[in-house]
mmCIF file of C-alpha atoms in Angstrom:
data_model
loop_
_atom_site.group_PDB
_atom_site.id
_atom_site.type_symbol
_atom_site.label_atom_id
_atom_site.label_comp_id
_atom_site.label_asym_id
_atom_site.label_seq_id
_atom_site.Cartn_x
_atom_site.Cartn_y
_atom_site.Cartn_z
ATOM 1 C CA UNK A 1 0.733 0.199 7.750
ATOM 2 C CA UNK A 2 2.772 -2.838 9.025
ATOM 3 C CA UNK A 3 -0.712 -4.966 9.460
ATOM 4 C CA UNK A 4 -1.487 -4.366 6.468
ATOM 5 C CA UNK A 5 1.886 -5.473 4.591
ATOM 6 C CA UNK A 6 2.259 -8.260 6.693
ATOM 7 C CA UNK A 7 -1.277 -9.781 5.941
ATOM 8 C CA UNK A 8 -0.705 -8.934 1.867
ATOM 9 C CA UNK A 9 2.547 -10.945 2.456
ATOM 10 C CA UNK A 10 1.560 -13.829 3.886
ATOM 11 C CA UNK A 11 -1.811 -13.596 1.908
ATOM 12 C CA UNK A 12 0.158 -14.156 -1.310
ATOM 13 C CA UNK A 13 2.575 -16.736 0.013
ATOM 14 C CA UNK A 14 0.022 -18.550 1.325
ATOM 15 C CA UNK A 15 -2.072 -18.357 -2.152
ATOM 16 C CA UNK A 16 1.488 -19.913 -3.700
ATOM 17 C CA UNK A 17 1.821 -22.567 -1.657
ATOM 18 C CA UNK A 18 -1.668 -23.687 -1.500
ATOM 19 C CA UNK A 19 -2.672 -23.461 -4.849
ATOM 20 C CA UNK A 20 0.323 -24.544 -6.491
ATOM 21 C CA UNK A 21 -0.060 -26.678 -9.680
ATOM 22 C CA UNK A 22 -3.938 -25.914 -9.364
ATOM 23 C CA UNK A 23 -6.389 -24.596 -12.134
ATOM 24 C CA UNK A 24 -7.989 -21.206 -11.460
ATOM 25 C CA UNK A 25 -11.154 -22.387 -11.109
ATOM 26 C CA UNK A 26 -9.768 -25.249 -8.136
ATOM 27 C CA UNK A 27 -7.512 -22.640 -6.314
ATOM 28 C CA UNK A 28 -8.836 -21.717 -2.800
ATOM 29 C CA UNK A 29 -9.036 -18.036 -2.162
ATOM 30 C CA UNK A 30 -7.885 -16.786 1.312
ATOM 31 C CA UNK A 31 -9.368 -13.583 3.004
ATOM 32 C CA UNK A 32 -9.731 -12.113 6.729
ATOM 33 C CA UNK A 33 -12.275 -13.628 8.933
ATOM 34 C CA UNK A 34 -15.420 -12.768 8.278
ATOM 35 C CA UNK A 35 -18.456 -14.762 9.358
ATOM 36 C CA UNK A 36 -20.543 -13.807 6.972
ATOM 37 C CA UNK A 37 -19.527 -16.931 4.901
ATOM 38 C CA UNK A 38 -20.988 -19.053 7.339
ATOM 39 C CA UNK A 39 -24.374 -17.516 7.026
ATOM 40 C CA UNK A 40 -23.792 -17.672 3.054
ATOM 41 C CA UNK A 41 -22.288 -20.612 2.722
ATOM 42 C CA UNK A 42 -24.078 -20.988 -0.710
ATOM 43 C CA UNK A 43 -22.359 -17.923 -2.182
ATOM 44 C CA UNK A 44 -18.802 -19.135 -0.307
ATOM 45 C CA UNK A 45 -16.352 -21.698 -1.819
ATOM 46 C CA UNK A 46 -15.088 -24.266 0.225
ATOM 47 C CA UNK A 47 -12.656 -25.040 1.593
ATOM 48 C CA UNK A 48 -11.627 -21.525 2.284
ATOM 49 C CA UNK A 49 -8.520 -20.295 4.338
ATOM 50 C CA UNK A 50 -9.067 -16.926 6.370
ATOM 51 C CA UNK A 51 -7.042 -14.836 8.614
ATOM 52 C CA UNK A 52 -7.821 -13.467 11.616
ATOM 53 C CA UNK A 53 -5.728 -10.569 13.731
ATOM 54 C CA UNK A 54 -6.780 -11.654 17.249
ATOM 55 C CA UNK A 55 -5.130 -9.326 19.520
ATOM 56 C CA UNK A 56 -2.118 -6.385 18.785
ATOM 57 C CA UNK A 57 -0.372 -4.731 21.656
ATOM 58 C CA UNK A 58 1.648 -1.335 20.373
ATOM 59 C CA UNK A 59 4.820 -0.381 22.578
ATOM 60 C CA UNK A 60 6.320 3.141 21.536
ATOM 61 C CA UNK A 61 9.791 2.345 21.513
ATOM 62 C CA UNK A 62 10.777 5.732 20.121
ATOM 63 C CA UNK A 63 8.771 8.752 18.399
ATOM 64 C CA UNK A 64 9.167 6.965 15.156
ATOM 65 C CA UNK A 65 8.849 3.731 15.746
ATOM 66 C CA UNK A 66 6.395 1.101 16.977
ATOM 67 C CA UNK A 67 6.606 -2.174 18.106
ATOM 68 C CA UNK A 68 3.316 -4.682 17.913
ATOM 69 C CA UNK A 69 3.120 -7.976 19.558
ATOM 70 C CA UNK A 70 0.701 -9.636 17.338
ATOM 71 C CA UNK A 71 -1.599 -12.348 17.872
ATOM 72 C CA UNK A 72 -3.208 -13.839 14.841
ATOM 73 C CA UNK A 73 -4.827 -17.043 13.343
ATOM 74 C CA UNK A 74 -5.321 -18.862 10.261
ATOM 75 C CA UNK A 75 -8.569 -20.895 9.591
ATOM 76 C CA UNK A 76 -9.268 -23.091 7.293
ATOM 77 C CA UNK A 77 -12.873 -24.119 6.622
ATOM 78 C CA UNK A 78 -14.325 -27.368 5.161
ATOM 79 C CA UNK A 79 -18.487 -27.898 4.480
ATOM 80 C CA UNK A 80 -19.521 -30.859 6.739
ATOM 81 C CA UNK A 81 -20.096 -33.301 3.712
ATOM 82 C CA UNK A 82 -16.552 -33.144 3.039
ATOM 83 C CA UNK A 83 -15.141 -36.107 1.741
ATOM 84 C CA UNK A 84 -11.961 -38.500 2.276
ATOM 85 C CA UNK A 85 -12.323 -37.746 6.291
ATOM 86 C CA UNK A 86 -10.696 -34.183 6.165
ATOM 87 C CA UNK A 87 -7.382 -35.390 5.850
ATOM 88 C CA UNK A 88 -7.240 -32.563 3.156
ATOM 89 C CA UNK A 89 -6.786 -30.140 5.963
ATOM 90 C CA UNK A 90 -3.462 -31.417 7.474
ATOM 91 C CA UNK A 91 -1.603 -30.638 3.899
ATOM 92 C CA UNK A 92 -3.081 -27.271 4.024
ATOM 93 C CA UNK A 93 -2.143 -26.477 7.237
ATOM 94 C CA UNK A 94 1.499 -27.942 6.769
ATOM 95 C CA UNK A 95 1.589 -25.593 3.180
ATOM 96 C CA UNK A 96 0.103 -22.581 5.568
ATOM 97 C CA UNK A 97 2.951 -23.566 8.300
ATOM 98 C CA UNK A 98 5.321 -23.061 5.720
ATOM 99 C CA UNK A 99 4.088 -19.628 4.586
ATOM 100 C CA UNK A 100 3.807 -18.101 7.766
ATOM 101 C CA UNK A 101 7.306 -19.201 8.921
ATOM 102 C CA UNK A 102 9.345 -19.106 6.122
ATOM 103 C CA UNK A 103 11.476 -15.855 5.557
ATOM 104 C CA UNK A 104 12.116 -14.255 2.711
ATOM 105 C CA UNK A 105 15.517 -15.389 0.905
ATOM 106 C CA UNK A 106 18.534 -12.967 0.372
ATOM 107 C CA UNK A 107 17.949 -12.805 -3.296
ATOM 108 C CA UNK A 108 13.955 -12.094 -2.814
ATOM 109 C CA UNK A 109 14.851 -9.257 -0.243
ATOM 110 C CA UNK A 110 17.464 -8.237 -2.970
ATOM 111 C CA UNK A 111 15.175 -8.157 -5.468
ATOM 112 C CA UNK A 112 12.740 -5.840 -3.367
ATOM 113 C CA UNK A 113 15.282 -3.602 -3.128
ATOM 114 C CA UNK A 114 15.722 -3.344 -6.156
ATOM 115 C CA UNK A 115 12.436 -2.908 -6.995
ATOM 116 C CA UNK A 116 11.618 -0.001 -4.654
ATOM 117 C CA UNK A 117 14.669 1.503 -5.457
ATOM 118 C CA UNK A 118 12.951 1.481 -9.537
ATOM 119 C CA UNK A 119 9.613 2.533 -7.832
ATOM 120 C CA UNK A 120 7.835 -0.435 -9.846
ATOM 121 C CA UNK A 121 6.546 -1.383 -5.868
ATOM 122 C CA UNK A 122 6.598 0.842 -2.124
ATOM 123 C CA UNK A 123 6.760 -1.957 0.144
ATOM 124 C CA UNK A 124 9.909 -3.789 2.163
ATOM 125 C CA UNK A 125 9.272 -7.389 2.676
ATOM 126 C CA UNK A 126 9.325 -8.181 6.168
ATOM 127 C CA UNK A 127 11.478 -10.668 7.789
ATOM 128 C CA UNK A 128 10.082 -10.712 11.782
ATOM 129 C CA UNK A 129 10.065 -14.364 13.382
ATOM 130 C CA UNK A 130 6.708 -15.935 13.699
ATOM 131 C CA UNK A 131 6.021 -19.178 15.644
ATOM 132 C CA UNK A 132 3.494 -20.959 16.341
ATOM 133 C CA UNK A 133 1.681 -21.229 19.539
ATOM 134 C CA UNK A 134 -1.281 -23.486 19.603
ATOM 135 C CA UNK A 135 -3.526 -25.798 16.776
ATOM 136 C CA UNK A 136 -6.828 -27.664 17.292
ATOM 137 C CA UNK A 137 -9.964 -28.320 15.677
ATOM 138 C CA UNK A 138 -12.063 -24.896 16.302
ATOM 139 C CA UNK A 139 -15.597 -25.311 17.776
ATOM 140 C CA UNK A 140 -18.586 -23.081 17.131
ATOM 141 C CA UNK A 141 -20.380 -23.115 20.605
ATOM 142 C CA UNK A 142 -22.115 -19.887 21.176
ATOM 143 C CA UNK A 143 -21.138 -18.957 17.436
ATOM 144 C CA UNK A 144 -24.242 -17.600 15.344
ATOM 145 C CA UNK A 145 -24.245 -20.473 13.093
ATOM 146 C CA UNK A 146 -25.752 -23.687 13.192
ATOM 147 C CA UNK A 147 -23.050 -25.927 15.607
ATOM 148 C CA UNK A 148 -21.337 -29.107 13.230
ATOM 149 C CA UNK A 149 -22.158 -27.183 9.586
ATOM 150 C CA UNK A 150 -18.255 -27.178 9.218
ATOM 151 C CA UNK A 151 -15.281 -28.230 9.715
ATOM 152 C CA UNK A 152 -12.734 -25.787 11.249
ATOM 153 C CA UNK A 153 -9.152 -25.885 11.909
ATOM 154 C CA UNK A 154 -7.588 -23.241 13.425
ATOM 155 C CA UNK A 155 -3.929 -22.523 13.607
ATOM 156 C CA UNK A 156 -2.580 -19.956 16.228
ATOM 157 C CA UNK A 157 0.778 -17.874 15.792
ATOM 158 C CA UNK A 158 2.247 -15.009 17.242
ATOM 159 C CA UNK A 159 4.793 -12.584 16.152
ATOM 160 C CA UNK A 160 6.541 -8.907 17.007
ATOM 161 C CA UNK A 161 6.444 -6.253 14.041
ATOM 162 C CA UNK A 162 8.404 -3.304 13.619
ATOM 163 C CA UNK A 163 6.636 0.513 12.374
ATOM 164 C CA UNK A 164 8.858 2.657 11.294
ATOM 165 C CA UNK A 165 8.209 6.020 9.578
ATOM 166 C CA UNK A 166 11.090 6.262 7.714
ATOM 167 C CA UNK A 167 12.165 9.649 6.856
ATOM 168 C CA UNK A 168 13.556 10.403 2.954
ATOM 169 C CA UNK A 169 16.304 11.687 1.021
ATOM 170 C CA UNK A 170 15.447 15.069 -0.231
ATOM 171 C CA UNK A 171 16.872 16.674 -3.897
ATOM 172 C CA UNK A 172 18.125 20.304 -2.878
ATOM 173 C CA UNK A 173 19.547 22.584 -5.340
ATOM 174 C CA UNK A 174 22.186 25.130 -4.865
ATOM 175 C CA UNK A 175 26.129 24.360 -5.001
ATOM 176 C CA UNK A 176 26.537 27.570 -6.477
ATOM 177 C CA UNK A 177 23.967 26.853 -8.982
ATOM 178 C CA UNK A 178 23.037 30.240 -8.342
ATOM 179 C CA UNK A 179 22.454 32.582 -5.301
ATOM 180 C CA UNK A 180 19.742 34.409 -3.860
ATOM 181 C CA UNK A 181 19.928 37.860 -5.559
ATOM 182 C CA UNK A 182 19.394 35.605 -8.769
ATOM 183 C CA UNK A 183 15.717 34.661 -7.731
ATOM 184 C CA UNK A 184 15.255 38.205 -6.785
ATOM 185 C CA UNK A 185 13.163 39.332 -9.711
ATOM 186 C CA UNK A 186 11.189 37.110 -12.451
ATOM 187 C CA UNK A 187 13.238 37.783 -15.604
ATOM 188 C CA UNK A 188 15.961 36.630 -13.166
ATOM 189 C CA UNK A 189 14.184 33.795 -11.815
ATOM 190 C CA UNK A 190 13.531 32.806 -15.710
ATOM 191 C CA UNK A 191 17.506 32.864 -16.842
ATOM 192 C CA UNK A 192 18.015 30.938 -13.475
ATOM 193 C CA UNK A 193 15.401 28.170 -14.619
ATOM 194 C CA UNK A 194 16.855 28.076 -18.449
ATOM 195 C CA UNK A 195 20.092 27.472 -16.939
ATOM 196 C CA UNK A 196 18.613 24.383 -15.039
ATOM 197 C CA UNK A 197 16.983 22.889 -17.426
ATOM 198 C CA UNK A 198 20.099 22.252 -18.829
ATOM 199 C CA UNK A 199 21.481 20.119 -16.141
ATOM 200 C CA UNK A 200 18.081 18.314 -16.119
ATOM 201 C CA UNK A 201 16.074 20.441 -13.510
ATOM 202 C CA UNK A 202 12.820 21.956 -13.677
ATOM 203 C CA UNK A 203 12.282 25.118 -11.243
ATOM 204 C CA UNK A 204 8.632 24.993 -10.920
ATOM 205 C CA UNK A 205 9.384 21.343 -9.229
ATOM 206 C CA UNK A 206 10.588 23.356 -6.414
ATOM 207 C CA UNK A 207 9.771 24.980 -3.497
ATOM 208 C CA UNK A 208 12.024 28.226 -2.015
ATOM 209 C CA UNK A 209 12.441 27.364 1.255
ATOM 210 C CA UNK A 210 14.342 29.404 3.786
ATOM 211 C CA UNK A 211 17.046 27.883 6.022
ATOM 212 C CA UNK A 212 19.746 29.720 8.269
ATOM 213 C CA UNK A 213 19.382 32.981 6.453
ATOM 214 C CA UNK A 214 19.750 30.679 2.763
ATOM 215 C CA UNK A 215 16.966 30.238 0.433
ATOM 216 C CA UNK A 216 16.710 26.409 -1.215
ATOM 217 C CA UNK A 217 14.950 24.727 -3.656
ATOM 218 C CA UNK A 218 13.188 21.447 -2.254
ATOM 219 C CA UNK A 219 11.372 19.454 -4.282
ATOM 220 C CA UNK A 220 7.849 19.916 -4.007
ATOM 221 C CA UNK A 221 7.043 16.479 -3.836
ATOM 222 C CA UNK A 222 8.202 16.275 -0.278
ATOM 223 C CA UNK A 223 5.828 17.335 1.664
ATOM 224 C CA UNK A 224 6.842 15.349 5.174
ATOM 225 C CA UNK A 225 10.173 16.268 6.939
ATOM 226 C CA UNK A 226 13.461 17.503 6.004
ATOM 227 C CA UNK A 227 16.469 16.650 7.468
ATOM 228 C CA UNK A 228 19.628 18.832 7.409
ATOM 229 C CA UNK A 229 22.411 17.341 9.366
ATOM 230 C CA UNK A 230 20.562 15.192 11.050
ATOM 231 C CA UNK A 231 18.533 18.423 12.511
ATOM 232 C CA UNK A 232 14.661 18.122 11.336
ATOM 233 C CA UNK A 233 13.935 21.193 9.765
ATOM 234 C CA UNK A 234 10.422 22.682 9.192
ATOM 235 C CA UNK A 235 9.310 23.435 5.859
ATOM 236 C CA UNK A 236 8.574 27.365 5.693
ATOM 237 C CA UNK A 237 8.163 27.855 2.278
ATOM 238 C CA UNK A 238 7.625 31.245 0.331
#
């Protein structure tokens, strides 16, 4: 899900920029909002950054994909005894600034590519614009913890992302491979699948599938939807 990749993105950009330089057990861990911590502050370690999906619109722009205007905000949360006047705050939020607006480089979005082209990861790094709409010192009024227990910045952004269901390549087998009458009987089916394991395919991958009066192998794998010509065709197997 787009919400999902965008948060791990930013999540982990953020954690780089932030904690850059510092020893594991000085790095400041970042999370979605959750007010729990304020309740347990004992158990939380300060400061903290957390992020915080405040609104998403959806807008169908066509049966496969969705558009999101998303509102969202990043916190970051200092105990009230806090020393040197919280002027730690304004180099995390300039280092979270950063994250949030930076894109990703040609040779990182190369590199992911390449990646998901190896299978070693599944998601595309997204490059949508985010700016930033608002900033301020966040007050706890009518919060359920105590008022002035912490400090709170919170920085306000918005953005547009893109949901696409992308729909995949299949592997079909036939190019005179072998025709139907060959699959008609098993000893049949078994010379057909000895003469495909020598060009490096396995039959019981496979599913018959019948198209247009033609039977195919498709992968079994693929169990979404398969495109022929640009036509979406069901998967009827037998």
């Amino acid at each position: 899900m787009i919400l999902k990749d965008y948060y791990a993105q930013k999540k982990g950009l953020i954690s780089v920029l932030i904690n850059e330089g510092a020893v594991s057990n000085k790095q400041i861990s970042i999370g979605l909002f959750n007010d729990l911590v304020f309740k347990e502050k004992s158990k939380a370690k300060f400061p903290l950054v957390m992020f915080k999906y405040n609104n998403v619109v959806w807008n169908t722009s066509s049966e496969n994909e969705y558009k999101a205007d998303v509102d969202f905000s990043v916190f970051v949360v200092l105990k009230s005894d806090f020393e040197n006047d919280y002027l730690e705050n304004f180099e995390l939020v300039k280092k979270i600034d950063k994250a949030i607006l930076l894109h990703p480089t040609q040779s990182e979005l190369i590199e992911n590519n390449e990646a998901i082209v190896l299978g070693t990861i599944t998601e595309r790094l997204i490059t949508n614009s985010a700016f930033k709409v608002r900033e301020g010192q966040y007050t706890v009024e009518g919060d359920n913890w105590e008022k002035n227990e912490f400090f709170i910045w919170e920085i306000n952004y918005k953005t547009t992302l893109v949901e696409k269901e992308y729909k995949k390549k299949y592997a079909m087998v036939s190019n005179g491979a072998f025709v139907e009458n060959d699959l008609s009987t098993k000893k049949k089916k078994e010379n057909v699948k000895e003469n495909l394991e020598k060009l490096g395919y396995n039959l019981d991958d496979y599913h018959e599938v019948m198209h247009e009066g033609k039977k195919l192998l498709v992968y079994k794998k693929i169990d979404e939807k398969l495109i022929i010509n640009k036509k979406e065709i069901n998967l009827q197997t037998k």
